[in-house]
């Protein structure tokens, strides 16, 4: 069986020698043997193992999660590894979608604050009437909780799989064109629910010979929120 030095493994995997030693220290990888002088020697399976670790790191897995995956990897059962990897990644998708929703809301708040702060300042010291102390305008507030936002985002994500094109309407609205299999009852339900929690949004559903389209209108400050929820025009 051929062996590799730590330098050769580093060259083939892209991990530095110091990273390999660190991963050895936390139990993620181990040399197959050592020379009489104490130098580490690895076998070919280490290269595959490091490629797997690199993939898990790329997808945002923590060292603790990677250690869990590697312990399953050692069982030489790809099915078990894949199922566990899938569970981790689907959980991260939900977490990422929630963060995106929260970041979209925050971006909208920042846009609103920037618009307020771009106005002409008042004379004299800051006070109740100046933009520095003015609270965000309530017309861009969403009444859903963080959990509600995540659920609503998922509902839209499911429905938006029926979108064939995204474009700008003549009046600047975001226009979504839906395919023929779109569940219209779900579309109208979601539009009503969205308008209820985000009163600053306006929607127009058009059904004609060309199919079904949805126009979404919002203040300029809410553009990041609209793009985050419905996607951007091509």
Tab-separated table of C-alpha atoms in Angstrom:
chain	number	residue	atom	x	y	z
A	1	UNK	CA	0.000	0.000	0.000
A	2	UNK	CA	1.411	3.392	-1.003
A	3	UNK	CA	1.859	6.048	1.630
A	4	UNK	CA	1.903	9.831	1.528
A	5	UNK	CA	3.775	12.352	3.611
A	6	UNK	CA	1.940	15.200	5.279
A	7	UNK	CA	3.298	17.545	2.618
A	8	UNK	CA	1.938	15.333	-0.175
A	9	UNK	CA	-1.484	15.155	1.468
A	10	UNK	CA	-1.457	18.925	1.888
A	11	UNK	CA	-0.593	19.420	-1.772
A	12	UNK	CA	-3.327	17.066	-2.999
A	13	UNK	CA	-6.098	18.267	-0.682
A	14	UNK	CA	-5.447	21.997	-0.393
A	15	UNK	CA	-5.243	21.794	3.404
A	16	UNK	CA	-2.092	23.102	5.006
A	17	UNK	CA	0.176	20.818	7.008
A	18	UNK	CA	-0.722	22.769	10.142
A	19	UNK	CA	-4.453	22.201	9.437
A	20	UNK	CA	-3.834	18.468	9.050
A	21	UNK	CA	-2.012	18.401	12.361
A	22	UNK	CA	-4.861	20.358	13.971
A	23	UNK	CA	-7.467	17.962	12.567
A	24	UNK	CA	-5.402	15.082	13.864
A	25	UNK	CA	-5.438	16.710	17.294
A	26	UNK	CA	-9.246	16.874	17.365
A	27	UNK	CA	-9.707	13.379	15.968
A	28	UNK	CA	-10.883	14.111	12.428
A	29	UNK	CA	-7.923	12.467	10.696
A	30	UNK	CA	-5.059	10.238	11.728
A	31	UNK	CA	-1.869	9.061	9.997
A	32	UNK	CA	-1.802	5.420	8.962
A	33	UNK	CA	1.671	5.055	10.460
A	34	UNK	CA	4.862	6.908	11.290
A	35	UNK	CA	8.429	6.522	10.147
A	36	UNK	CA	11.179	5.535	12.540
A	37	UNK	CA	11.953	9.231	12.804
A	38	UNK	CA	8.362	9.994	13.815
A	39	UNK	CA	7.173	11.548	10.543
A	40	UNK	CA	3.505	11.043	9.702
A	41	UNK	CA	2.548	8.745	6.822
A	42	UNK	CA	-0.957	8.686	5.354
A	43	UNK	CA	-2.731	6.287	2.997
A	44	UNK	CA	-4.836	7.173	-0.041
A	45	UNK	CA	-8.071	7.058	1.945
A	46	UNK	CA	-6.927	10.181	3.789
A	47	UNK	CA	-7.211	12.172	0.563
A	48	UNK	CA	-10.854	11.099	0.154
A	49	UNK	CA	-11.504	11.815	3.825
A	50	UNK	CA	-10.111	15.333	3.530
A	51	UNK	CA	-12.170	15.944	0.370
A	52	UNK	CA	-15.268	14.976	2.361
A	53	UNK	CA	-14.271	17.279	5.229
A	54	UNK	CA	-13.673	20.108	2.745
A	55	UNK	CA	-17.136	19.565	1.256
A	56	UNK	CA	-18.764	19.646	4.682
A	57	UNK	CA	-16.873	22.847	5.584
A	58	UNK	CA	-17.947	24.433	2.293
A	59	UNK	CA	-21.581	23.751	3.179
A	60	UNK	CA	-21.250	25.418	6.576
A	61	UNK	CA	-20.912	22.380	8.836
A	62	UNK	CA	-19.276	23.013	12.185
A	63	UNK	CA	-16.317	20.970	13.394
A	64	UNK	CA	-18.664	19.180	15.780
A	65	UNK	CA	-21.001	18.288	12.916
A	66	UNK	CA	-18.064	17.213	10.755
A	67	UNK	CA	-16.803	14.971	13.564
A	68	UNK	CA	-20.247	13.357	13.682
A	69	UNK	CA	-20.223	12.824	9.914
A	70	UNK	CA	-16.684	11.427	9.949
A	71	UNK	CA	-17.618	8.936	12.678
A	72	UNK	CA	-20.324	7.619	10.336
A	73	UNK	CA	-17.904	7.763	7.383
A	74	UNK	CA	-15.650	5.351	9.264
A	75	UNK	CA	-18.412	2.741	9.062
A	76	UNK	CA	-17.911	2.502	5.272
A	77	UNK	CA	-21.666	2.818	4.657
A	78	UNK	CA	-22.322	5.610	2.166
A	79	UNK	CA	-26.086	5.442	2.708
A	80	UNK	CA	-25.798	6.277	6.388
A	81	UNK	CA	-23.371	9.110	5.672
A	82	UNK	CA	-25.582	10.564	2.944
A	83	UNK	CA	-28.723	10.434	5.088
A	84	UNK	CA	-27.021	12.200	7.995
A	85	UNK	CA	-25.428	14.750	5.640
A	86	UNK	CA	-28.840	15.408	4.073
A	87	UNK	CA	-30.432	15.969	7.489
A	88	UNK	CA	-27.741	18.492	8.407
A	89	UNK	CA	-27.993	20.383	5.128
A	90	UNK	CA	-31.799	20.586	5.112
A	91	UNK	CA	-31.647	21.986	8.642
A	92	UNK	CA	-29.131	24.575	7.455
A	93	UNK	CA	-31.420	25.511	4.555
A	94	UNK	CA	-34.229	26.332	6.997
A	95	UNK	CA	-31.834	28.273	9.257
A	96	UNK	CA	-30.428	30.188	6.277
A	97	UNK	CA	-33.889	31.059	4.976
A	98	UNK	CA	-34.837	32.403	8.388
A	99	UNK	CA	-31.658	34.509	8.522
A	100	UNK	CA	-32.332	35.797	5.003
A	101	UNK	CA	-35.848	36.806	5.988
A	102	UNK	CA	-34.577	38.567	9.098
A	103	UNK	CA	-31.772	40.250	7.146
A	104	UNK	CA	-34.262	41.362	4.503
A	105	UNK	CA	-36.400	42.973	7.172
A	106	UNK	CA	-33.315	44.625	8.653
A	107	UNK	CA	-32.194	45.869	5.227
A	108	UNK	CA	-35.637	47.383	4.784
A	109	UNK	CA	-35.300	49.154	8.145
A	110	UNK	CA	-31.861	50.457	7.137
A	111	UNK	CA	-33.227	51.720	3.810
A	112	UNK	CA	-36.002	53.538	5.665
A	113	UNK	CA	-33.565	55.078	8.143
A	114	UNK	CA	-31.248	56.139	5.308
A	115	UNK	CA	-34.142	57.825	3.509
A	116	UNK	CA	-35.100	59.683	6.686
A	117	UNK	CA	-31.505	60.724	7.407
A	118	UNK	CA	-31.043	62.048	3.863
A	119	UNK	CA	-33.537	64.862	4.517
A	120	UNK	CA	-32.439	68.392	5.365
A	121	UNK	CA	-31.297	68.549	9.020
A	122	UNK	CA	-32.977	70.870	11.484
A	123	UNK	CA	-31.275	73.970	12.818
A	124	UNK	CA	-29.755	73.674	16.258
A	125	UNK	CA	-29.329	70.606	18.459
A	126	UNK	CA	-30.913	67.226	17.782
A	127	UNK	CA	-34.439	66.987	19.116
A	128	UNK	CA	-37.739	65.222	18.702
A	129	UNK	CA	-38.258	66.726	15.262
A	130	UNK	CA	-34.928	65.695	13.722
A	131	UNK	CA	-34.249	62.595	11.642
A	132	UNK	CA	-31.566	61.402	14.078
A	133	UNK	CA	-34.133	60.609	16.747
A	134	UNK	CA	-37.198	59.910	14.613
A	135	UNK	CA	-38.428	56.293	14.856
A	136	UNK	CA	-38.715	54.284	11.614
A	137	UNK	CA	-41.847	54.987	9.630
A	138	UNK	CA	-44.439	52.416	10.565
A	139	UNK	CA	-45.728	52.000	7.019
A	140	UNK	CA	-42.813	49.665	6.243
A	141	UNK	CA	-43.344	47.426	9.262
A	142	UNK	CA	-44.313	43.759	8.958
A	143	UNK	CA	-46.514	42.386	11.721
A	144	UNK	CA	-45.345	38.761	11.420
A	145	UNK	CA	-43.086	37.215	14.048
A	146	UNK	CA	-39.740	35.649	13.065
A	147	UNK	CA	-41.389	32.224	13.052
A	148	UNK	CA	-44.292	33.538	11.014
A	149	UNK	CA	-41.893	35.100	8.530
A	150	UNK	CA	-40.117	31.790	8.034
A	151	UNK	CA	-43.409	29.957	7.449
A	152	UNK	CA	-44.625	32.639	5.030
A	153	UNK	CA	-41.324	32.537	3.133
A	154	UNK	CA	-41.680	28.778	2.724
A	155	UNK	CA	-45.233	29.175	1.434
A	156	UNK	CA	-44.069	31.686	-1.155
A	157	UNK	CA	-41.073	29.532	-2.080
A	158	UNK	CA	-43.405	26.628	-2.809
A	159	UNK	CA	-45.735	28.776	-4.904
A	160	UNK	CA	-42.918	30.568	-6.739
A	161	UNK	CA	-41.760	27.288	-8.246
A	162	UNK	CA	-44.580	27.963	-10.748
A	163	UNK	CA	-43.047	31.304	-11.851
A	164	UNK	CA	-41.815	31.235	-15.445
A	165	UNK	CA	-40.471	34.802	-15.702
A	166	UNK	CA	-39.798	37.853	-13.541
A	167	UNK	CA	-39.817	41.256	-15.187
A	168	UNK	CA	-40.515	44.929	-14.582
A	169	UNK	CA	-44.049	46.122	-15.341
A	170	UNK	CA	-44.415	49.475	-17.143
A	171	UNK	CA	-45.141	51.214	-13.830
A	172	UNK	CA	-42.028	49.700	-12.226
A	173	UNK	CA	-43.792	46.907	-10.330
A	174	UNK	CA	-42.227	43.477	-10.138
A	175	UNK	CA	-44.229	41.254	-12.504
A	176	UNK	CA	-44.312	37.501	-11.928
A	177	UNK	CA	-45.662	35.315	-14.734
A	178	UNK	CA	-47.002	31.961	-13.540
A	179	UNK	CA	-47.366	28.703	-15.439
A	180	UNK	CA	-50.648	26.952	-16.222
A	181	UNK	CA	-50.398	24.599	-13.216
A	182	UNK	CA	-50.372	27.410	-10.651
A	183	UNK	CA	-52.899	26.868	-7.830
A	184	UNK	CA	-54.860	30.122	-8.102
A	185	UNK	CA	-56.617	29.656	-4.781
A	186	UNK	CA	-53.247	29.463	-3.006
A	187	UNK	CA	-51.983	32.506	-4.909
A	188	UNK	CA	-54.953	34.656	-3.900
A	189	UNK	CA	-54.772	33.410	-0.307
A	190	UNK	CA	-51.090	34.310	0.014
A	191	UNK	CA	-51.573	37.710	-1.618
A	192	UNK	CA	-54.344	38.551	0.858
A	193	UNK	CA	-52.273	37.319	3.808
A	194	UNK	CA	-49.203	39.268	2.673
A	195	UNK	CA	-51.114	42.485	2.180
A	196	UNK	CA	-52.623	42.078	5.644
A	197	UNK	CA	-49.256	41.838	7.432
A	198	UNK	CA	-47.376	44.231	5.113
A	199	UNK	CA	-49.825	47.000	4.330
A	200	UNK	CA	-47.191	48.912	2.348
A	201	UNK	CA	-47.295	46.229	-0.376
A	202	UNK	CA	-49.826	46.354	-3.220
A	203	UNK	CA	-50.702	43.459	-5.527
A	204	UNK	CA	-52.518	43.017	-8.813
A	205	UNK	CA	-53.431	39.570	-10.119
A	206	UNK	CA	-54.231	39.425	-13.836
A	207	UNK	CA	-55.765	36.399	-15.538
A	208	UNK	CA	-56.137	36.659	-19.302
A	209	UNK	CA	-55.311	34.828	-22.521
A	210	UNK	CA	-51.622	35.260	-21.763
A	211	UNK	CA	-51.895	33.401	-18.477
A	212	UNK	CA	-51.606	34.505	-14.845
A	213	UNK	CA	-49.427	37.384	-13.686
A	214	UNK	CA	-48.872	38.999	-10.306
A	215	UNK	CA	-47.643	42.593	-10.033
A	216	UNK	CA	-45.995	43.529	-6.729
A	217	UNK	CA	-45.632	47.206	-5.836
A	218	UNK	CA	-43.781	48.631	-2.846
A	219	UNK	CA	-42.017	51.813	-1.715
A	220	UNK	CA	-38.406	52.099	-2.878
A	221	UNK	CA	-37.195	51.495	0.693
A	222	UNK	CA	-38.882	48.089	0.644
A	223	UNK	CA	-37.097	46.937	-2.529
A	224	UNK	CA	-34.714	44.590	-0.649
A	225	UNK	CA	-37.645	42.954	1.111
A	226	UNK	CA	-39.543	42.459	-2.166
A	227	UNK	CA	-36.470	40.945	-3.845
A	228	UNK	CA	-35.877	38.672	-0.876
A	229	UNK	CA	-39.445	37.402	-0.873
A	230	UNK	CA	-40.323	37.251	-4.572
A	231	UNK	CA	-36.978	37.363	-6.381
A	232	UNK	CA	-35.598	40.067	-8.662
A	233	UNK	CA	-36.636	40.995	-12.194
A	234	UNK	CA	-34.445	39.505	-14.899
